[in-house]
Short mmCIF file of C-alpha atoms in Angstrom, two decimals:
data_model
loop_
_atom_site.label_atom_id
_atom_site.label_comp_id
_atom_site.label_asym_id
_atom_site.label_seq_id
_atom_site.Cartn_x
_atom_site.Cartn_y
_atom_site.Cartn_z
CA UNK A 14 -8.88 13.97 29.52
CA UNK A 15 -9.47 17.66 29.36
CA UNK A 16 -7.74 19.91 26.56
CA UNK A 17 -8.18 24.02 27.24
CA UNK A 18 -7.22 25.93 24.38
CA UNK A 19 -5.24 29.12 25.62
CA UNK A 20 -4.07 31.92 22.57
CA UNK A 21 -0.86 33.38 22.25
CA UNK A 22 -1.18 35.94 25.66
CA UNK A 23 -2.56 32.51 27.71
CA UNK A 24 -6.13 33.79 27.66
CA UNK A 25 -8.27 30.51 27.85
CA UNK A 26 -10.50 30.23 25.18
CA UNK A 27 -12.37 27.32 26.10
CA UNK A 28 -12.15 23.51 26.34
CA UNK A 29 -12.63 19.84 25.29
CA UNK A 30 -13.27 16.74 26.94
CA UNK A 31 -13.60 12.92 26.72
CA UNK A 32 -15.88 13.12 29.24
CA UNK A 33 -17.24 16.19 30.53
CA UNK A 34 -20.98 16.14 30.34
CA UNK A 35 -21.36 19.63 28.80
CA UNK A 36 -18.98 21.53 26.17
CA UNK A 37 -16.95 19.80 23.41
CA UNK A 38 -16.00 16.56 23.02
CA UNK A 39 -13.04 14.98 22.38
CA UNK A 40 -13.65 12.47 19.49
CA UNK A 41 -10.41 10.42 19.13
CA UNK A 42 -6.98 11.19 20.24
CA UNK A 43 -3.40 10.34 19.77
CA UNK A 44 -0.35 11.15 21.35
CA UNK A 45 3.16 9.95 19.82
CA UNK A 46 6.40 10.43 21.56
CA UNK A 47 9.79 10.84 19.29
CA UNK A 48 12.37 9.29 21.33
CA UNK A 49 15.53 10.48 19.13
CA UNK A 50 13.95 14.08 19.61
CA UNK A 51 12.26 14.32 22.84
CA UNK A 52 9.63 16.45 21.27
CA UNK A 53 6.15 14.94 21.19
CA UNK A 54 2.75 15.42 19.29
CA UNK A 55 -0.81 15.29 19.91
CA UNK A 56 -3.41 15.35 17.31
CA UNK A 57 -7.06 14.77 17.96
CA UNK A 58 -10.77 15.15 16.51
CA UNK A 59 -13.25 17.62 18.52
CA UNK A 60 -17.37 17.49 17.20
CA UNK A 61 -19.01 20.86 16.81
CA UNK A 62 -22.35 22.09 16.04
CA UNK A 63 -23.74 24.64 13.80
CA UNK A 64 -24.32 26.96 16.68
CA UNK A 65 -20.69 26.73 18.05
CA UNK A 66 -18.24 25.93 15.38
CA UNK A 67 -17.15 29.26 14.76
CA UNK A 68 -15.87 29.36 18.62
CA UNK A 69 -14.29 25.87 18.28
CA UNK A 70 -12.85 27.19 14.93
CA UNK A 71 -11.34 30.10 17.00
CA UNK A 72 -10.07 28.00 20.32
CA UNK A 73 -8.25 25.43 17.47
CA UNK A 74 -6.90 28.02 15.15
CA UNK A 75 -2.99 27.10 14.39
CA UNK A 76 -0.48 29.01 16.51
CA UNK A 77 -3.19 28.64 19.66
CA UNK A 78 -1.66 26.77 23.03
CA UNK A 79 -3.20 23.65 24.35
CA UNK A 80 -2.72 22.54 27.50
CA UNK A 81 -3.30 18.81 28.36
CA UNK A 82 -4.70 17.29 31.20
CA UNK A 83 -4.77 13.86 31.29
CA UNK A 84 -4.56 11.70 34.59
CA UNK A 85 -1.34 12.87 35.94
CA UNK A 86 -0.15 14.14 32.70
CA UNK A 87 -0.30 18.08 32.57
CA UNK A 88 1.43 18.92 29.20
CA UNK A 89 1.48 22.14 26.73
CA UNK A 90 1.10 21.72 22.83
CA UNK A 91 1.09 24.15 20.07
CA UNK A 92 -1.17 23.82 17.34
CA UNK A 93 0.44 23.24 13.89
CA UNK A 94 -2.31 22.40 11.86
CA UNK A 95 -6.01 22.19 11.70
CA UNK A 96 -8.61 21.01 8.77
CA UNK A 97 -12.05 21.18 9.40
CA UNK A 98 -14.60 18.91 8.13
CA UNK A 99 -18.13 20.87 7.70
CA UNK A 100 -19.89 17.01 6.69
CA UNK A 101 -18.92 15.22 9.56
CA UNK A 102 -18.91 18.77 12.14
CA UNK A 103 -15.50 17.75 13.52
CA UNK A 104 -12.20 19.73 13.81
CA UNK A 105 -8.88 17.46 13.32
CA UNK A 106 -6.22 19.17 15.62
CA UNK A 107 -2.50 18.56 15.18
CA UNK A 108 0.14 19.61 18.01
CA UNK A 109 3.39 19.61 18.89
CA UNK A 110 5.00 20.29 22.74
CA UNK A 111 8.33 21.74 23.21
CA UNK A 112 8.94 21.48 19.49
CA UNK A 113 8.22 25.03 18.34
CA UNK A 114 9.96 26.84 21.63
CA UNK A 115 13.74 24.61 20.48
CA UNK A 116 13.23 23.66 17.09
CA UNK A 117 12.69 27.13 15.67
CA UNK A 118 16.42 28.27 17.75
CA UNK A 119 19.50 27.37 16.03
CA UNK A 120 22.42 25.50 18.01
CA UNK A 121 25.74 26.98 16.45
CA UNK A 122 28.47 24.56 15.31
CA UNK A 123 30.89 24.47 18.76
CA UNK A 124 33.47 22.98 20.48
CA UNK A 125 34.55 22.49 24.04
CA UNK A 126 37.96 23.41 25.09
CA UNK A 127 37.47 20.79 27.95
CA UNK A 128 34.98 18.04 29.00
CA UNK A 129 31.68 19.40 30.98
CA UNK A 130 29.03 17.32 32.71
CA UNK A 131 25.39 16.77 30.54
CA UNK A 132 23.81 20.02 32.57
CA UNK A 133 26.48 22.38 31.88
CA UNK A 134 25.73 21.62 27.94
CA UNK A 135 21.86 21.84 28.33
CA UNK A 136 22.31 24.25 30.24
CA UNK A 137 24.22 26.60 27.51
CA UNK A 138 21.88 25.80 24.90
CA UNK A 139 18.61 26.57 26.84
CA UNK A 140 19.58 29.82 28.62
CA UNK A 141 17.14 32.02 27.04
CA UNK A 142 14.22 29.41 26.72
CA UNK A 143 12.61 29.81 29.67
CA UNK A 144 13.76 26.20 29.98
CA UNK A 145 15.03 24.42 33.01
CA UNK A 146 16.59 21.21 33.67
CA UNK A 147 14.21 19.04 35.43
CA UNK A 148 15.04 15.67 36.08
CA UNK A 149 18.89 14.26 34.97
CA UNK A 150 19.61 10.78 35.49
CA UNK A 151 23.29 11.53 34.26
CA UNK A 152 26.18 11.67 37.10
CA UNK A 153 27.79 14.92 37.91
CA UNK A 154 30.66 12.63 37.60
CA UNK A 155 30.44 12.13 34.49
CA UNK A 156 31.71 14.12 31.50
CA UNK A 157 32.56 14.44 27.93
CA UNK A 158 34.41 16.77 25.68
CA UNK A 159 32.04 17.45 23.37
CA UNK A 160 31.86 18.96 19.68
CA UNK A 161 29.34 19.76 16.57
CA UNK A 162 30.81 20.41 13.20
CA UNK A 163 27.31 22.30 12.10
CA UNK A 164 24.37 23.70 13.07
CA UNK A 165 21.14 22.17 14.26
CA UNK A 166 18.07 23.01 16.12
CA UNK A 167 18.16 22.77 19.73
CA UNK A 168 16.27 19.99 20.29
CA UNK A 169 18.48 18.29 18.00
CA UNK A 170 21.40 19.28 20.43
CA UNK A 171 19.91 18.78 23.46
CA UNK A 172 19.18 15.00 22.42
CA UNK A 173 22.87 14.66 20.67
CA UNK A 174 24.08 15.70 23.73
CA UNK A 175 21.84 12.99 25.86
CA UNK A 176 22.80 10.48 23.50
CA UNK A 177 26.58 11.18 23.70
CA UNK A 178 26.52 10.66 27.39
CA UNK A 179 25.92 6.89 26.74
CA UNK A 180 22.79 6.87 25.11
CA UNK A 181 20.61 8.86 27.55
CA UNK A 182 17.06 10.19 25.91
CA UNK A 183 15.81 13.50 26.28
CA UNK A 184 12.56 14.54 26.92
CA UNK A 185 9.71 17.76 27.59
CA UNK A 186 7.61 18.58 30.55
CA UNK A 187 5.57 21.16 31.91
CA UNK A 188 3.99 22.21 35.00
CA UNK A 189 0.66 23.44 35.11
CA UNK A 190 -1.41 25.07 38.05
CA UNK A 191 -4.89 25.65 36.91
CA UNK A 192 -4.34 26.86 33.18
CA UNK A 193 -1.06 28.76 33.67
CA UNK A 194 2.28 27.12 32.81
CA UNK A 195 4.65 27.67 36.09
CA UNK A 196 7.85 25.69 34.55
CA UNK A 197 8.96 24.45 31.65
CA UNK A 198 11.70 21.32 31.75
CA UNK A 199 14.11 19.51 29.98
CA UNK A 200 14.51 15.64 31.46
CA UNK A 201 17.25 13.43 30.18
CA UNK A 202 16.86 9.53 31.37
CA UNK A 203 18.29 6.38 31.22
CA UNK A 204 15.73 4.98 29.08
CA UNK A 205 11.94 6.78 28.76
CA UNK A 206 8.90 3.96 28.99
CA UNK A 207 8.87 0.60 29.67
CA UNK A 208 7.75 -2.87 28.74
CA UNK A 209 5.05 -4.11 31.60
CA UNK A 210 3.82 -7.32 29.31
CA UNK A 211 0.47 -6.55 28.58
CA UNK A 212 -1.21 -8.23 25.97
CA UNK A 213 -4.73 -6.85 24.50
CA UNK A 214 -6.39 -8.70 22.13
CA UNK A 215 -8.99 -7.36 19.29
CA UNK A 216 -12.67 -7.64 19.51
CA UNK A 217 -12.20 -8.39 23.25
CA UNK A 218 -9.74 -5.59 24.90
CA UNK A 219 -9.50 -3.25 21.90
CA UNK A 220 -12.14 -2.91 18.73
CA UNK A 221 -9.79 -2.59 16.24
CA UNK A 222 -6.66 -2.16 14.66
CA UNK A 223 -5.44 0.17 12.48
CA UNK A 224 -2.06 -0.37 10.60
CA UNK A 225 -0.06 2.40 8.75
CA UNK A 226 2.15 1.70 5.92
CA UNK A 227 3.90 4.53 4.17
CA UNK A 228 7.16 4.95 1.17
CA UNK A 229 6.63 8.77 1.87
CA UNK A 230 11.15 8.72 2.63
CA UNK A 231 11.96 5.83 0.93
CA UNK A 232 15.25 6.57 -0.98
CA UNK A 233 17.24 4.34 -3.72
CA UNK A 234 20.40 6.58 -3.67
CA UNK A 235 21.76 9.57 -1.66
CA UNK A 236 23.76 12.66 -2.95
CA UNK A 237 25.27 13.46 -0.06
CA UNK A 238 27.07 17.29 0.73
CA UNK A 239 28.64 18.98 3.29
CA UNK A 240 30.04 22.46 4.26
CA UNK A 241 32.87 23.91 2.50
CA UNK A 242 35.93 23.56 4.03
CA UNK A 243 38.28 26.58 4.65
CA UNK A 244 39.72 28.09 1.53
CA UNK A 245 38.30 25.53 -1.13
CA UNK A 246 35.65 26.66 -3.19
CA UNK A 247 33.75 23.14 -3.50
CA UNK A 248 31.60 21.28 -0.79
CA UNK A 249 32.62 18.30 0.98
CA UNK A 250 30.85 15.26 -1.01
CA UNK A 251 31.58 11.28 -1.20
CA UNK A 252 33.35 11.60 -4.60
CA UNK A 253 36.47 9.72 -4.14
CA UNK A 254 35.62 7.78 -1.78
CA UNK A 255 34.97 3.48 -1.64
CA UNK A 256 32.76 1.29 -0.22
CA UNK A 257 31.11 -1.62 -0.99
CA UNK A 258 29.26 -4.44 1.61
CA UNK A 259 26.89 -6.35 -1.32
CA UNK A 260 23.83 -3.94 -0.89
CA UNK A 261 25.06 0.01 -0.27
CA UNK A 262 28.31 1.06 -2.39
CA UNK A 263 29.50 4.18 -3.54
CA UNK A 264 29.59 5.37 -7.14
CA UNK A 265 32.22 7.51 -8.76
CA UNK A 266 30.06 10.06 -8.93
CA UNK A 267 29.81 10.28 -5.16
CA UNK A 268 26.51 9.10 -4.59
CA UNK A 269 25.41 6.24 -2.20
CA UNK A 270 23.14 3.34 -3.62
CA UNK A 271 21.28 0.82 -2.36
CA UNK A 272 21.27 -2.45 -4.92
CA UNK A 273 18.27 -4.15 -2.85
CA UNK A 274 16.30 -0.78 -2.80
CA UNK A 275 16.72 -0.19 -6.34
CA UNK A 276 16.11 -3.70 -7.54
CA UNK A 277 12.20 -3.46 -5.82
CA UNK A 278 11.88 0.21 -6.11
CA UNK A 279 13.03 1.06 -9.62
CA UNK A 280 10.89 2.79 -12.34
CA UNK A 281 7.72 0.76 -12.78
CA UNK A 282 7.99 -2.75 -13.83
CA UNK A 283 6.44 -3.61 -17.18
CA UNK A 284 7.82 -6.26 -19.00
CA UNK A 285 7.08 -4.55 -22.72
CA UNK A 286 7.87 -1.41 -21.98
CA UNK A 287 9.03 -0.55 -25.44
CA UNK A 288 12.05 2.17 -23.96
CA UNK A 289 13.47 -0.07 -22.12
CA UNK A 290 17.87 0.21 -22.17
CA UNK A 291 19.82 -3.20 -22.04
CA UNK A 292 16.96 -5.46 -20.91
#
């Protein structure tokens, strides 16, 4: 894998490699693919020396391209966020691809006045991207009268629109002819990856296993709001309204609550705790 590191006119700073005999090298590496967005990330660790970390410094500095070659991969990042580790002499890089061209435009709220294929929707939405549709495993027979109450970004819409079209996924790619990007594409598919049964087991195909575990969004209860309507003066909330299944209901105060989450993820459990209300 080879990683060139381009700034924000394309001019090619340098590069990194997993195995490349001379230059940087590419530590560890991860890419991660959101299928509900399309949009994927990168992050990675690059060594450096005392002699040449201020260039690697300058080739990873956030807002710099990357672009990704890997195999038959040829993808373009852009770095979010970099920390830099003077002990160890390694850079951690974090990227995302199409992410910052879509997610930083804003799809208006809209409404079609009659049903349009998949492509005539991406299409409206990425007319002044620089975006193209690249591969669409949708019909031209098919189409939906589609409509969004609110805004969102447009890689929101573009994979609302996927999914509305019976659960198609959206996704990025570039092409790349030596370091400059020649098109940029949106693909929608059927389904994106696939299960080919492999099985690798530790200490013999792999050398370990890392596991993640995280409550960073874990929520008890939601106070949930909406736009104002036309001519009221109050947002749209869940105040008024009931449900009930056992484990999520709805309050009177409009707020939805989980019994199960709040039964293991109340305040902290101590028996004596001498403030304790009712118990």
């Amino acid at each position: 894998m080879i990683l060139y590191f381009a700034n924000r006119t394309m001019d090619i700073l340098g590069h990194a490699s997993t195995n490349l005999p001379e230059g940087f090298v590419i530590i560890e590496d991860l890419k991660t693919e959101e299928v509900e967005t399309g949009v994927a990330t990168f992050s990675c660790k690059i060594g450096f020396e005392e002699h040449n970390r201020e260039q690697l410094e300058t080739m990873t500095d956030s807002g710099n391209y990357i672009l990704r070659k890997n195999g038959l991969e040829n993808e373009f990042y852009t770095i979010i966020d970099t920390e830099i580790d003077t002990k160890n002499q390694e850079i951690y890089v974090y990227a995302e691809d199409a992410g910052l061209d879509l997610l930083n435009e804003i799809a208006e709220a809209y409404e079609a006045t009659e049903a349009h294929t998949a492509a005539w929707y991406v299409e409206k939405w990425i007319k002044d991207s620089g975006f193209e549709i690249g591969i669409n495993e949708i019909p031209e027979s098919s189409t939906r009268k589609l409509s969004w109450d609110g805004e969102s970004t447009v890689t929101e819409r573009l994979a609302s629109i996927a999914t509305q079209f019976d659960g198609f996924e959206a996704s990025y790619s570039y092409d790349i002819k030596g370091t400059t990007i020649t098109n940029k594409y949106v693909n929608i598919y059927k389904k994106r990856g696939k299960d080919n049964g492999a099985k690798l087991r530790l200490n013999c195909d792999i050398d370990r296993i890392v596991i993640k575990k995280s409550v960073a969004n874990i929520a008890t209860a939601l106070h949930v709001t909406g736009g104002t309507p036309e001519n009221a003066e109050t947002p749209i909330t869940l105040k008024g309204y009931v449900y009930g299944d056992g484990d999520f209901w709805i309050g009177s105060d409009g707020a939805l609550r989980s019994r199960e989450a709040n039964r293991k993820w109340s305040r902290y459990v101590w028996n004596k705790e001498p403030n304790r209300l009712n118990g």
